[in-house]
Short mmCIF file of C-alpha atoms and ligand atoms in Angstrom, two decimals:
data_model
loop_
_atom_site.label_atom_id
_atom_site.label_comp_id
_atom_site.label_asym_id
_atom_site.label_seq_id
_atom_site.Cartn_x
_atom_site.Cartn_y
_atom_site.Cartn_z
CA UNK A 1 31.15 -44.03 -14.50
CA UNK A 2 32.44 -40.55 -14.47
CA UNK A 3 34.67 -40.28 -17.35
CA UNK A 4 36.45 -36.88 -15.94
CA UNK A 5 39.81 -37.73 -13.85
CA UNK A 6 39.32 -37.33 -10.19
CA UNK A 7 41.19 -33.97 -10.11
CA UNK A 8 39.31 -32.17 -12.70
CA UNK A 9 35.94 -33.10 -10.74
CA UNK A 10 36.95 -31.75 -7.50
CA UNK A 11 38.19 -28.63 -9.54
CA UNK A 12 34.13 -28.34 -11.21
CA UNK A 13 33.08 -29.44 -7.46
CA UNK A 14 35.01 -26.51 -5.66
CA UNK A 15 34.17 -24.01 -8.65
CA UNK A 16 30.58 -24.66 -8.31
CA UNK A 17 30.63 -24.15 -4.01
CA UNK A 18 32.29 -21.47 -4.26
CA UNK A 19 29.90 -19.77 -7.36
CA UNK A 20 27.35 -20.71 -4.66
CA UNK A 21 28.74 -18.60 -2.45
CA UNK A 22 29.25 -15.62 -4.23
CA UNK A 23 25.65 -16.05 -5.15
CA UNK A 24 24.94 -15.90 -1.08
CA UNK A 25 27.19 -13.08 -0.66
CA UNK A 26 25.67 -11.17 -3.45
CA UNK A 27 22.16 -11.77 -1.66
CA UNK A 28 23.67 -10.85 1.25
CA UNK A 29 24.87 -7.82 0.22
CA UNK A 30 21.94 -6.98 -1.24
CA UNK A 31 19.81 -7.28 1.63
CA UNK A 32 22.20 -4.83 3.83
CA UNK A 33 21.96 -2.46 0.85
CA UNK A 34 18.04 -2.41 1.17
CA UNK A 35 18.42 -1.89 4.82
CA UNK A 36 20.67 1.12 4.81
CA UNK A 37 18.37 2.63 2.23
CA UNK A 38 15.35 1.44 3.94
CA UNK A 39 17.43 2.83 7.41
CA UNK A 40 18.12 6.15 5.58
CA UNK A 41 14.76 6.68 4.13
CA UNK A 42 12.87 6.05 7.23
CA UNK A 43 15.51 8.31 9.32
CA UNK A 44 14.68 11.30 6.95
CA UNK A 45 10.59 10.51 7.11
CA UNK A 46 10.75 10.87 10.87
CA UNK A 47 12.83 13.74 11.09
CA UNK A 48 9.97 15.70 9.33
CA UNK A 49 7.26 15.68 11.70
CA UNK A 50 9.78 15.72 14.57
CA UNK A 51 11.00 19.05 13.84
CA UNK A 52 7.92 20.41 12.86
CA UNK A 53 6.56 19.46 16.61
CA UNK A 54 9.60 20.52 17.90
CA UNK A 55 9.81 23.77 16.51
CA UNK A 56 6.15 24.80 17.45
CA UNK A 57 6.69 23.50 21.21
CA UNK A 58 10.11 24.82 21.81
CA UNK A 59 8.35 28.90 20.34
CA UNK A 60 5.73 28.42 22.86
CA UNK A 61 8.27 27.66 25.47
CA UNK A 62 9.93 30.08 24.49
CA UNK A 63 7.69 32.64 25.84
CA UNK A 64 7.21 34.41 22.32
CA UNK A 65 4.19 33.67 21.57
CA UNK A 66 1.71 36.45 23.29
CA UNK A 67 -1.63 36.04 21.74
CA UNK A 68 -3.78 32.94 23.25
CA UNK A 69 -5.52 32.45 19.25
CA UNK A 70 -1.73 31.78 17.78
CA UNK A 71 -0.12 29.81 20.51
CA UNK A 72 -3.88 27.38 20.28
CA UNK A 73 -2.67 27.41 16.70
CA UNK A 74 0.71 26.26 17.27
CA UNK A 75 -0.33 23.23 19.82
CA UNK A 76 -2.92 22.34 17.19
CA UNK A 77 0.25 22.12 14.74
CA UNK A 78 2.33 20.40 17.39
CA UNK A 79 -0.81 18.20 17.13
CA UNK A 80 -0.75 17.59 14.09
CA UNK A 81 2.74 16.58 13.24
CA UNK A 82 2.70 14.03 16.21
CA UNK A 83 -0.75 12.56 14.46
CA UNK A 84 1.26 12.20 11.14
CA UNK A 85 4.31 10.38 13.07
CA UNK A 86 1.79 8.04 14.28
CA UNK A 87 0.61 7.20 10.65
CA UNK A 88 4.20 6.91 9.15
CA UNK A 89 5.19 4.39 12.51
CA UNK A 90 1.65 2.54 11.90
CA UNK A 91 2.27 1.85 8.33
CA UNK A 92 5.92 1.71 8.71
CA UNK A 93 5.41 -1.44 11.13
CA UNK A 94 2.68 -3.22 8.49
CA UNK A 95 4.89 -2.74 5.73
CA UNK A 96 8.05 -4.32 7.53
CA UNK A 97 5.81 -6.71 8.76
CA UNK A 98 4.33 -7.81 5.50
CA UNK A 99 7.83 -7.38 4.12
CA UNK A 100 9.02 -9.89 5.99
CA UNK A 101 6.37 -12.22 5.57
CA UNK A 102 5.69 -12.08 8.98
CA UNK A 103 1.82 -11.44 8.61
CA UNK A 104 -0.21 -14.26 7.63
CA UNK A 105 -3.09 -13.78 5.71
CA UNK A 106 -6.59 -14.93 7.02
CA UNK A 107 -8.46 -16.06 3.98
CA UNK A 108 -12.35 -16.32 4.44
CA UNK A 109 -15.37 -16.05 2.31
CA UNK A 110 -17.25 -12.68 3.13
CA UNK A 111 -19.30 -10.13 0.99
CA UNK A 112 -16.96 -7.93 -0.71
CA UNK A 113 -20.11 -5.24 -0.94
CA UNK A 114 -20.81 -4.95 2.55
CA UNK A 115 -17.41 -3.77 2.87
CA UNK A 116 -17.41 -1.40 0.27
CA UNK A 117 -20.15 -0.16 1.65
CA UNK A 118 -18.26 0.24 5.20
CA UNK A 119 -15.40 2.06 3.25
CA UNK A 120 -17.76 4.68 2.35
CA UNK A 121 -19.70 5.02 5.65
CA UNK A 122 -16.53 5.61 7.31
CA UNK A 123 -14.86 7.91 4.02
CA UNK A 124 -18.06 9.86 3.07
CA UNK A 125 -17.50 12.61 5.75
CA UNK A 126 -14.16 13.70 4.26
CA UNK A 127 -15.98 13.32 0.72
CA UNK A 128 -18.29 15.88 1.71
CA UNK A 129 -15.68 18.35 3.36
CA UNK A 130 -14.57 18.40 -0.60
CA UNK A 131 -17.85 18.62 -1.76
CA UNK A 132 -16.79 15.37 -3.28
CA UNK A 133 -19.10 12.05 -4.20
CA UNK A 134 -18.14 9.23 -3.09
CA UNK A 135 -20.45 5.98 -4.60
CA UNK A 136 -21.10 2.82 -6.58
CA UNK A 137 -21.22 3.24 -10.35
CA UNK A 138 -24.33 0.92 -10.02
CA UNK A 139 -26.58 -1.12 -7.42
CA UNK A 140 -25.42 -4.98 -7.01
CA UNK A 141 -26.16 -8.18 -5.26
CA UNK A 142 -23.76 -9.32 -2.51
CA UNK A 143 -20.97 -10.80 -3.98
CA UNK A 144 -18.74 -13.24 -2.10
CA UNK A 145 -15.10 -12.91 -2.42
CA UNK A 146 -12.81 -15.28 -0.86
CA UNK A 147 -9.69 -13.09 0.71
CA UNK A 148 -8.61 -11.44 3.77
CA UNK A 149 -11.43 -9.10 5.36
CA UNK A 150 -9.00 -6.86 7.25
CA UNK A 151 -6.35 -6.20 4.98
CA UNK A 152 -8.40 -5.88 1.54
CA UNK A 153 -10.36 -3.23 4.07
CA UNK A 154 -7.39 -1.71 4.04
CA UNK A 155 -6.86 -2.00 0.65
CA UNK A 156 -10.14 -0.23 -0.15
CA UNK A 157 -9.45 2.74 2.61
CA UNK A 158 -5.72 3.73 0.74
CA UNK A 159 -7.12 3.98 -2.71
CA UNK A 160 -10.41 5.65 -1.68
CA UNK A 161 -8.48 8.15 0.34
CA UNK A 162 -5.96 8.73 -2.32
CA UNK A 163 -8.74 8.94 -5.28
CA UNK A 164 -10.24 11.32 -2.66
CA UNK A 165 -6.90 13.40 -2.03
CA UNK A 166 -5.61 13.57 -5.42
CA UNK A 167 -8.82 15.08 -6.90
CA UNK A 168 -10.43 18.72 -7.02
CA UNK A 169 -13.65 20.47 -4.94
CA UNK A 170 -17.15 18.91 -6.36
CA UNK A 171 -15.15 15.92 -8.35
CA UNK A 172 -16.71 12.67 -7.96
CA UNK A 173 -14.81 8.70 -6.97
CA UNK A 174 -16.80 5.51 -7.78
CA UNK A 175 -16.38 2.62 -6.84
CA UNK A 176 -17.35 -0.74 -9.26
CA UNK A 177 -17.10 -4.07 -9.93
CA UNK A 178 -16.71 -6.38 -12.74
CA UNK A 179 -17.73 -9.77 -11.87
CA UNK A 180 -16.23 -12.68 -13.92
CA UNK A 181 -16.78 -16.69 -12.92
CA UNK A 182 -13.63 -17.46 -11.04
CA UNK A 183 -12.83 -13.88 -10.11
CA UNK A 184 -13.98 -10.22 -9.39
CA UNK A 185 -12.29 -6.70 -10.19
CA UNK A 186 -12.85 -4.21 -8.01
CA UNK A 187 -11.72 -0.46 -9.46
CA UNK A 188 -11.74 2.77 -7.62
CA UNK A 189 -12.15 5.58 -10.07
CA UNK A 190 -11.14 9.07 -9.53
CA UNK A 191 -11.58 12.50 -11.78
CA UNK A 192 -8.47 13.81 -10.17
CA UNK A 193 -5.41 15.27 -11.51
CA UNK A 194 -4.20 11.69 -13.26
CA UNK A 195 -0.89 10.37 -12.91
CA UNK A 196 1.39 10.32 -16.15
CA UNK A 197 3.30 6.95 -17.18
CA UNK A 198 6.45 8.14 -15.83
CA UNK A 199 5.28 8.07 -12.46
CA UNK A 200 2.88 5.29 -12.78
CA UNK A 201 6.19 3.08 -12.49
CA UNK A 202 7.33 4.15 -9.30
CA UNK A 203 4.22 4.83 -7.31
CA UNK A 204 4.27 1.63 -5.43
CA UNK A 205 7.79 2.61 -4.29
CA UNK A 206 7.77 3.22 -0.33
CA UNK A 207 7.79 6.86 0.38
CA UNK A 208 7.88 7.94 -3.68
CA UNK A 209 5.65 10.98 -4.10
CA UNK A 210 5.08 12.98 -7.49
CA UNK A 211 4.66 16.12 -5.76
CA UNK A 212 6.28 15.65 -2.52
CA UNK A 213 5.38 18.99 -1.02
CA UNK A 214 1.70 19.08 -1.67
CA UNK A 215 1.68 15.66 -1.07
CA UNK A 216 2.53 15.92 2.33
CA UNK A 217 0.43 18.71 2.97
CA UNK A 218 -2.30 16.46 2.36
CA UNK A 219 -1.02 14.27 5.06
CA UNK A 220 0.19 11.41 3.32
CA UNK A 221 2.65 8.83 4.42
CA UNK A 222 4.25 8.10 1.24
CA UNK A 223 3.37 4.33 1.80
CA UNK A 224 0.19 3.65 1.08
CA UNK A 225 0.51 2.14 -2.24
CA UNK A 226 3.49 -0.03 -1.66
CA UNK A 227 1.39 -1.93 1.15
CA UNK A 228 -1.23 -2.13 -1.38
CA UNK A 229 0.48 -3.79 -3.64
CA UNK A 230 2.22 -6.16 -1.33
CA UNK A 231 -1.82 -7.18 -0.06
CA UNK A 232 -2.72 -7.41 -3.39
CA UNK A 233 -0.54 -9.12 -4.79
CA UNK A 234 -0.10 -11.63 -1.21
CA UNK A 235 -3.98 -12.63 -3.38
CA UNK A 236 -2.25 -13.72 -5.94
CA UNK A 237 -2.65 -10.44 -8.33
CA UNK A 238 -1.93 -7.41 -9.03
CA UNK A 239 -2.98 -3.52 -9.16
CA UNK A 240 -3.74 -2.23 -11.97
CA UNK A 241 -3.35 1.80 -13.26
CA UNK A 242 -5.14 3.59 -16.11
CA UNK A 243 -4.49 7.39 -15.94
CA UNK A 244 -4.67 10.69 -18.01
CA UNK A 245 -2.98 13.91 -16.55
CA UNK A 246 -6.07 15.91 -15.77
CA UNK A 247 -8.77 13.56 -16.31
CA UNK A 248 -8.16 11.30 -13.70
CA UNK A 249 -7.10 7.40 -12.72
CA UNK A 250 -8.79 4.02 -12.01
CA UNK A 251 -6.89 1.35 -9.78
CA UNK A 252 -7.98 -2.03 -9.97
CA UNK A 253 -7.27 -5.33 -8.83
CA UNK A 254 -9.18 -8.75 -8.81
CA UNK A 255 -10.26 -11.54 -5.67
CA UNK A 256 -11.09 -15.37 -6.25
CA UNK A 257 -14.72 -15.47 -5.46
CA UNK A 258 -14.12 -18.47 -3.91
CA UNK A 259 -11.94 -20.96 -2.24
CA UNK A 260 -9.83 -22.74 -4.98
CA UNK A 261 -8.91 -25.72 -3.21
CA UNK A 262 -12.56 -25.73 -1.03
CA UNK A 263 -13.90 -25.79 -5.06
CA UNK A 264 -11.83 -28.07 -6.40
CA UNK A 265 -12.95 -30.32 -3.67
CA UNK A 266 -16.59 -29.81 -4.29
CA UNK A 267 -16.08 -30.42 -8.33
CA UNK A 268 -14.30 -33.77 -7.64
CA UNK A 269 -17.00 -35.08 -5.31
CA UNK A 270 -19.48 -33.90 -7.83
CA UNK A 271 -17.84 -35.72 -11.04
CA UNK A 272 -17.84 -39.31 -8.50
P1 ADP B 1 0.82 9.24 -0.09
O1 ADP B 1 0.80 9.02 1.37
O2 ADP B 1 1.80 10.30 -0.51
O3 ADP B 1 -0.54 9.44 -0.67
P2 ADP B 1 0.86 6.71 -1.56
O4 ADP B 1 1.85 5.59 -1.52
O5 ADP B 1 -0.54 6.38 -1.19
O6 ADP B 1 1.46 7.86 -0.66
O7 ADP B 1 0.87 7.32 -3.02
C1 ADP B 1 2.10 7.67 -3.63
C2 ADP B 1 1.92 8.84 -4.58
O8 ADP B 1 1.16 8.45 -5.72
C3 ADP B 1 1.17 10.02 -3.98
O9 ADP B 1 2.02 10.87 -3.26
C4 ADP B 1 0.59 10.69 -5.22
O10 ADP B 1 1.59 11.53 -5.78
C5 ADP B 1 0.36 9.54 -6.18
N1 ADP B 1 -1.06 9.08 -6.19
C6 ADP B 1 -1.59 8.05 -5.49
N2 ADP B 1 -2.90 7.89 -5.76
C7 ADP B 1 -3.22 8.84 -6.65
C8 ADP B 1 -4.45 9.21 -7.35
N3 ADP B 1 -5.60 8.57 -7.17
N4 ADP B 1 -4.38 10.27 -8.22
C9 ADP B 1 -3.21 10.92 -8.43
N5 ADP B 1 -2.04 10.63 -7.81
C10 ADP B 1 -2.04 9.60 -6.94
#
């Protein structure tokens, strides 16, 4: 029996509903906060390439433009900012997507190699328009990893193309793997121009850039690492930096090798 007199408990009942619902509201608020920021942020990304296209269309129109060489120029331009909007709506709709938890993940067993191997098939041309290497550190057996093909593909393309973007003419980025029992690491290493602690921290922030300018020049979106580490870590773990200013930086992250709960299985049956 409750030894508290009927009033006092509906006092501690009503106190306790309505800290519940300051909680909600907080959350609440909260969420509407991310989404004006989220609103504002994205507004100001678009406007970019919008203006840029814009600007070289409306010249042209204009009728200013004499020479056939610069007005090619300027479509190319005009070209070229509408190919960036594309990227920032493409991975602007994955991350809200993923975000949301609206993507499911399709976990299968496939050879983690093979698709390294793809990566750099479909990278190595803009390697070698740096004079840049692009490789394994060594030569290894297929190794099966249990995760989502697709996404860890894309995975793989964002930090190649950033170890390849981030780094100097005739610089090399390897790719390796460490192969444990229950688990593999797979690290892209780069000899580029390293990211200091400081940043570190906020890289996987949508749209954070250490040097925005040049950074855009080399036509990033600004979200490439923040749906890395929401695919990574929708596996369970987490992406790893090491980086010196100068030298260079190594992202990692690890896969199961195999189904837990297939394994687990498999074990049981075994120990009958
Ligand atoms: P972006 O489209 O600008 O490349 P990302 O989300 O992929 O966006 O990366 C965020 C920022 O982190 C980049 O703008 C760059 O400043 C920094 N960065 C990412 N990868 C590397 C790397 N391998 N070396 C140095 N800096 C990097």
């Amino acid at each position: 029996k409750s030894t508290l007199n009927p009033l006092k408990r509906i006092n501690q009942e009503i106190y306790s509903y309505a800290a519940n619902k300051q909680q909600e509201i907080e959350e609440l608020k909260r969420m509407a906060a991310y989404r004006r920021e989220f609103l504002a942020d994205v507004s100001h990304e678009l406007k970019t390439p919008i203006f840029a296209a814009q600007g070289f269309i409306y010249t042209l129109l204009d009728g200013a433009v004499k020479d056939k060489s610069v007005r090619n120029k300027f479509l190319k331009k005009a070209g070229k900012s509408l190919d960036g909007l594309e990227m920032l709506v493409n991975d602007l709709l994955t991350l809200s997507h993923i975000e949301a938890g609206e993507i499911k993940m399709h976990f299968e067993s496939f050879d983690i190699l093979a698709l390294v191997h793809d990566v750099i098939d479909q990278l190595e041309g803009k390697a070698e328009k740096k004079h840049m290497q692009l490789k394994l550190d060594k030569a290894y057996e297929p190794i099966e990893v249990y995760a989502d093909y697709n996404r860890i593909y894309q995975v793989i393309i964002n930090l190649v193309t950033n170890a390849l973007k981030y780094s100097s003419e005739d610089t090399e980025v390897v790719i390796g793997f460490e192969i444990h029992k229950a688990d593999v690491e797979v690290s892209v290493k780069d000899n580029g121009s390293g990211i200091s602690p400081e940043h570190i921290k906020r890289i996987f922030d949508r749209f954070y850039r250490i040097d925005k300018s040049r950074s855009k020049d080399r036509g990033g979106t600004g979200l490439g690492l923040a749906i890395v580490k929401h695919i990574v870590e929708a596996h369970g773990s987490s992406v790893i930096v090491t980086s010196a200013v100068g030298k260079g930086s190594t992202f990692s992250f690890k896969l199961p090798r195999m189904n837990p709960i297939k394994h687990k299985v498999v074990e049981s049956d075994e120990a009958e």
